Amino acid sequence: GGTKEERMELRIAQRHAVECRRDCEVLKKLAERKRKSLKEPKTLRFTFGLNIQNRKCFGMFVYNCSRLIKMYERVGPQLEGGSSGVGVIGVVNVPYLVLEPTHNKTRLR
């Protein structure tokens, strides 16, 4: 049996456990939905142009859900140096599901 207070505490703990199980199921379903959506192909729209006024400034502007994440990120031939790709500017907006934030709030994977 136990005392009345112990039974009351037990009922409260049981209710809390049921709520925690429900929350866990919801989070589990969300994680599974995200995992499935990551496997689906995503369409990324790239826009490229040429910086005529200042050819020293070139690279990709990477946005995540319309928020600027990286500026002048050099890609492809721009990484190798030389004159290949100099002056080429690109813009891409990457959806949140593709770029996952890291824990330091300054980098994305």
JSON list of C-alpha atoms in Angstrom, two decimals:
[
{"chain": "A", "resi": 1, "resn": "GLY", "atom": "CA", "xyz": [0.00, 0.00, 0.00]},
{"chain": "A", "resi": 2, "resn": "GLY", "atom": "CA", "xyz": [2.05, 2.91, 1.26]},
{"chain": "A", "resi": 3, "resn": "THR", "atom": "CA", "xyz": [0.81, 6.17, 2.64]},
{"chain": "A", "resi": 4, "resn": "LYS", "atom": "CA", "xyz": [-1.59, 8.50, 0.88]},
{"chain": "A", "resi": 5, "resn": "GLU", "atom": "CA", "xyz": [1.26, 10.91, 0.05]},
{"chain": "A", "resi": 6, "resn": "GLU", "atom": "CA", "xyz": [3.36, 8.10, -1.47]},
{"chain": "A", "resi": 7, "resn": "ARG", "atom": "CA", "xyz": [0.44, 6.95, -3.65]},
{"chain": "A", "resi": 8, "resn": "MET", "atom": "CA", "xyz": [-0.12, 10.55, -4.77]},
{"chain": "A", "resi": 9, "resn": "GLU", "atom": "CA", "xyz": [3.58, 10.96, -5.64]},
{"chain": "A", "resi": 10, "resn": "LEU", "atom": "CA", "xyz": [3.47, 7.67, -7.54]},
{"chain": "A", "resi": 11, "resn": "ARG", "atom": "CA", "xyz": [0.44, 8.83, -9.60]},
{"chain": "A", "resi": 12, "resn": "ILE", "atom": "CA", "xyz": [2.19, 12.13, -10.40]},
{"chain": "A", "resi": 13, "resn": "ALA", "atom": "CA", "xyz": [5.33, 10.27, -11.46]},
{"chain": "A", "resi": 14, "resn": "GLN", "atom": "CA", "xyz": [3.25, 7.89, -13.62]},
{"chain": "A", "resi": 15, "resn": "ARG", "atom": "CA", "xyz": [1.47, 10.82, -15.34]},
{"chain": "A", "resi": 16, "resn": "HIS", "atom": "CA", "xyz": [4.83, 12.47, -15.95]},
{"chain": "A", "resi": 17, "resn": "ALA", "atom": "CA", "xyz": [6.21, 9.23, -17.42]},
{"chain": "A", "resi": 18, "resn": "VAL", "atom": "CA", "xyz": [3.22, 9.01, -19.82]},
{"chain": "A", "resi": 19, "resn": "GLU", "atom": "CA", "xyz": [3.81, 12.63, -20.93]},
{"chain": "A", "resi": 20, "resn": "CYS", "atom": "CA", "xyz": [7.52, 11.92, -21.44]},
{"chain": "A", "resi": 21, "resn": "ARG", "atom": "CA", "xyz": [6.69, 8.85, -23.55]},
{"chain": "A", "resi": 22, "resn": "ARG", "atom": "CA", "xyz": [4.34, 10.94, -25.73]},
{"chain": "A", "resi": 23, "resn": "ASP", "atom": "CA", "xyz": [7.01, 13.63, -26.16]},
{"chain": "A", "resi": 24, "resn": "CYS", "atom": "CA", "xyz": [9.55, 10.96, -27.04]},
{"chain": "A", "resi": 25, "resn": "GLU", "atom": "CA", "xyz": [7.23, 9.47, -29.69]},
{"chain": "A", "resi": 26, "resn": "VAL", "atom": "CA", "xyz": [6.64, 12.91, -31.25]},
{"chain": "A", "resi": 27, "resn": "LEU", "atom": "CA", "xyz": [10.39, 13.61, -31.38]},
{"chain": "A", "resi": 28, "resn": "LYS", "atom": "CA", "xyz": [11.05, 10.15, -32.78]},
{"chain": "A", "resi": 29, "resn": "LYS", "atom": "CA", "xyz": [8.51, 10.73, -35.59]},
{"chain": "A", "resi": 30, "resn": "LEU", "atom": "CA", "xyz": [10.02, 14.15, -36.35]},
{"chain": "A", "resi": 31, "resn": "ALA", "atom": "CA", "xyz": [13.52, 12.68, -36.53]},
{"chain": "A", "resi": 32, "resn": "GLU", "atom": "CA", "xyz": [12.32, 9.89, -38.83]},
{"chain": "A", "resi": 33, "resn": "ARG", "atom": "CA", "xyz": [10.55, 12.40, -41.11]},
{"chain": "A", "resi": 34, "resn": "LYS", "atom": "CA", "xyz": [13.72, 14.51, -41.27]},
{"chain": "A", "resi": 35, "resn": "ARG", "atom": "CA", "xyz": [15.85, 11.44, -42.02]},
{"chain": "A", "resi": 36, "resn": "LYS", "atom": "CA", "xyz": [13.52, 10.49, -44.89]},
{"chain": "A", "resi": 37, "resn": "SER", "atom": "CA", "xyz": [13.46, 14.03, -46.28]},
{"chain": "A", "resi": 38, "resn": "LEU", "atom": "CA", "xyz": [17.27, 14.15, -46.28]},
{"chain": "A", "resi": 39, "resn": "LYS", "atom": "CA", "xyz": [17.30, 11.17, -48.64]},
{"chain": "A", "resi": 40, "resn": "GLU", "atom": "CA", "xyz": [15.01, 12.94, -51.12]},
{"chain": "A", "resi": 41, "resn": "PRO", "atom": "CA", "xyz": [16.82, 14.95, -53.79]},
{"chain": "A", "resi": 42, "resn": "LYS", "atom": "CA", "xyz": [16.79, 18.72, -53.27]},
{"chain": "A", "resi": 43, "resn": "THR", "atom": "CA", "xyz": [16.86, 21.37, -55.97]},
{"chain": "A", "resi": 44, "resn": "LEU", "atom": "CA", "xyz": [19.37, 24.15, -55.38]},
{"chain": "A", "resi": 45, "resn": "ARG", "atom": "CA", "xyz": [19.23, 27.28, -57.52]},
{"chain": "A", "resi": 46, "resn": "PHE", "atom": "CA", "xyz": [22.60, 28.85, -58.26]},
{"chain": "A", "resi": 47, "resn": "THR", "atom": "CA", "xyz": [23.00, 32.35, -59.68]},
{"chain": "A", "resi": 48, "resn": "PHE", "atom": "CA", "xyz": [26.35, 33.29, -61.18]},
{"chain": "A", "resi": 49, "resn": "GLY", "atom": "CA", "xyz": [27.70, 36.62, -62.33]},
{"chain": "A", "resi": 50, "resn": "LEU", "atom": "CA", "xyz": [30.93, 38.46, -62.97]},
{"chain": "A", "resi": 51, "resn": "ASN", "atom": "CA", "xyz": [32.32, 41.15, -60.67]},
{"chain": "A", "resi": 52, "resn": "ILE", "atom": "CA", "xyz": [33.67, 43.62, -63.21]},
{"chain": "A", "resi": 53, "resn": "GLN", "atom": "CA", "xyz": [34.46, 46.48, -60.82]},
{"chain": "A", "resi": 54, "resn": "ASN", "atom": "CA", "xyz": [36.51, 44.50, -58.30]},
{"chain": "A", "resi": 55, "resn": "ARG", "atom": "CA", "xyz": [37.78, 41.20, -59.67]},
{"chain": "A", "resi": 56, "resn": "LYS", "atom": "CA", "xyz": [39.68, 40.48, -56.43]},
{"chain": "A", "resi": 57, "resn": "CYS", "atom": "CA", "xyz": [36.33, 39.83, -54.72]},
{"chain": "A", "resi": 58, "resn": "PHE", "atom": "CA", "xyz": [35.00, 36.51, -55.99]},
{"chain": "A", "resi": 59, "resn": "GLY", "atom": "CA", "xyz": [33.48, 33.30, -54.69]},
{"chain": "A", "resi": 60, "resn": "MET", "atom": "CA", "xyz": [30.12, 31.99, -53.48]},
{"chain": "A", "resi": 61, "resn": "PHE", "atom": "CA", "xyz": [27.66, 33.70, -51.18]},
{"chain": "A", "resi": 62, "resn": "VAL", "atom": "CA", "xyz": [26.03, 30.88, -49.24]},
{"chain": "A", "resi": 63, "resn": "TYR", "atom": "CA", "xyz": [22.66, 31.56, -47.66]},
{"chain": "A", "resi": 64, "resn": "ASN", "atom": "CA", "xyz": [20.77, 29.25, -45.34]},
{"chain": "A", "resi": 65, "resn": "CYS", "atom": "CA", "xyz": [17.02, 29.97, -45.46]},
{"chain": "A", "resi": 66, "resn": "SER", "atom": "CA", "xyz": [17.75, 33.50, -46.77]},
{"chain": "A", "resi": 67, "resn": "ARG", "atom": "CA", "xyz": [20.30, 34.21, -44.01]},
{"chain": "A", "resi": 68, "resn": "LEU", "atom": "CA", "xyz": [23.85, 34.89, -45.15]},
{"chain": "A", "resi": 69, "resn": "ILE", "atom": "CA", "xyz": [26.19, 32.23, -43.79]},
{"chain": "A", "resi": 70, "resn": "LYS", "atom": "CA", "xyz": [29.39, 32.59, -45.82]},
{"chain": "A", "resi": 71, "resn": "MET", "atom": "CA", "xyz": [30.71, 35.33, -48.10]},
{"chain": "A", "resi": 72, "resn": "TYR", "atom": "CA", "xyz": [33.22, 34.90, -50.89]},
{"chain": "A", "resi": 73, "resn": "GLU", "atom": "CA", "xyz": [33.57, 31.16, -50.25]},
{"chain": "A", "resi": 74, "resn": "ARG", "atom": "CA", "xyz": [35.99, 29.98, -52.95]},
{"chain": "A", "resi": 75, "resn": "VAL", "atom": "CA", "xyz": [34.95, 26.83, -54.77]},
{"chain": "A", "resi": 76, "resn": "GLY", "atom": "CA", "xyz": [36.24, 24.57, -57.55]},
{"chain": "A", "resi": 77, "resn": "PRO", "atom": "CA", "xyz": [38.95, 26.16, -59.69]},
{"chain": "A", "resi": 78, "resn": "GLN", "atom": "CA", "xyz": [38.97, 29.25, -57.47]},
{"chain": "A", "resi": 79, "resn": "LEU", "atom": "CA", "xyz": [40.65, 27.17, -54.75]},
{"chain": "A", "resi": 80, "resn": "GLU", "atom": "CA", "xyz": [43.56, 26.27, -57.00]},
{"chain": "A", "resi": 81, "resn": "GLY", "atom": "CA", "xyz": [44.68, 29.85, -57.51]},
{"chain": "A", "resi": 82, "resn": "GLY", "atom": "CA", "xyz": [45.64, 31.20, -60.89]},
{"chain": "A", "resi": 83, "resn": "SER", "atom": "CA", "xyz": [43.23, 33.16, -63.04]},
{"chain": "A", "resi": 84, "resn": "SER", "atom": "CA", "xyz": [40.56, 30.49, -63.44]},
{"chain": "A", "resi": 85, "resn": "GLY", "atom": "CA", "xyz": [37.29, 31.65, -61.86]},
{"chain": "A", "resi": 86, "resn": "VAL", "atom": "CA", "xyz": [38.61, 35.05, -60.80]},
{"chain": "A", "resi": 87, "resn": "GLY", "atom": "CA", "xyz": [35.81, 37.62, -60.67]},
{"chain": "A", "resi": 88, "resn": "VAL", "atom": "CA", "xyz": [33.02, 35.02, -60.73]},
{"chain": "A", "resi": 89, "resn": "ILE", "atom": "CA", "xyz": [30.41, 35.56, -58.02]},
{"chain": "A", "resi": 90, "resn": "GLY", "atom": "CA", "xyz": [27.81, 32.94, -57.13]},
{"chain": "A", "resi": 91, "resn": "VAL", "atom": "CA", "xyz": [24.78, 32.94, -54.87]},
{"chain": "A", "resi": 92, "resn": "VAL", "atom": "CA", "xyz": [23.01, 29.89, -53.49]},
{"chain": "A", "resi": 93, "resn": "ASN", "atom": "CA", "xyz": [20.24, 29.60, -50.89]},
{"chain": "A", "resi": 94, "resn": "VAL", "atom": "CA", "xyz": [20.50, 26.22, -49.16]},
{"chain": "A", "resi": 95, "resn": "PRO", "atom": "CA", "xyz": [17.47, 24.92, -47.24]},
{"chain": "A", "resi": 96, "resn": "TYR", "atom": "CA", "xyz": [17.82, 24.16, -43.55]},
{"chain": "A", "resi": 97, "resn": "LEU", "atom": "CA", "xyz": [17.50, 20.40, -44.09]},
{"chain": "A", "resi": 98, "resn": "VAL", "atom": "CA", "xyz": [20.64, 20.31, -46.23]},
{"chain": "A", "resi": 99, "resn": "LEU", "atom": "CA", "xyz": [22.95, 22.41, -44.02]},
{"chain": "A", "resi": 100, "resn": "GLU", "atom": "CA", "xyz": [22.94, 21.32, -40.41]},
{"chain": "A", "resi": 101, "resn": "PRO", "atom": "CA", "xyz": [24.32, 23.77, -37.87]},
{"chain": "A", "resi": 102, "resn": "THR", "atom": "CA", "xyz": [27.24, 22.74, -35.72]},
{"chain": "A", "resi": 103, "resn": "HIS", "atom": "CA", "xyz": [27.25, 23.52, -32.01]},
{"chain": "A", "resi": 104, "resn": "ASN", "atom": "CA", "xyz": [29.61, 26.50, -32.18]},
{"chain": "A", "resi": 105, "resn": "LYS", "atom": "CA", "xyz": [26.99, 28.65, -34.05]},
{"chain": "A", "resi": 106, "resn": "THR", "atom": "CA", "xyz": [29.53, 29.85, -36.60]},
{"chain": "A", "resi": 107, "resn": "ARG", "atom": "CA", "xyz": [29.95, 26.86, -38.92]},
{"chain": "A", "resi": 108, "resn": "LEU", "atom": "CA", "xyz": [27.65, 24.63, -40.91]},
{"chain": "A", "resi": 109, "resn": "ARG", "atom": "CA", "xyz": [28.27, 21.11, -42.20]}
]
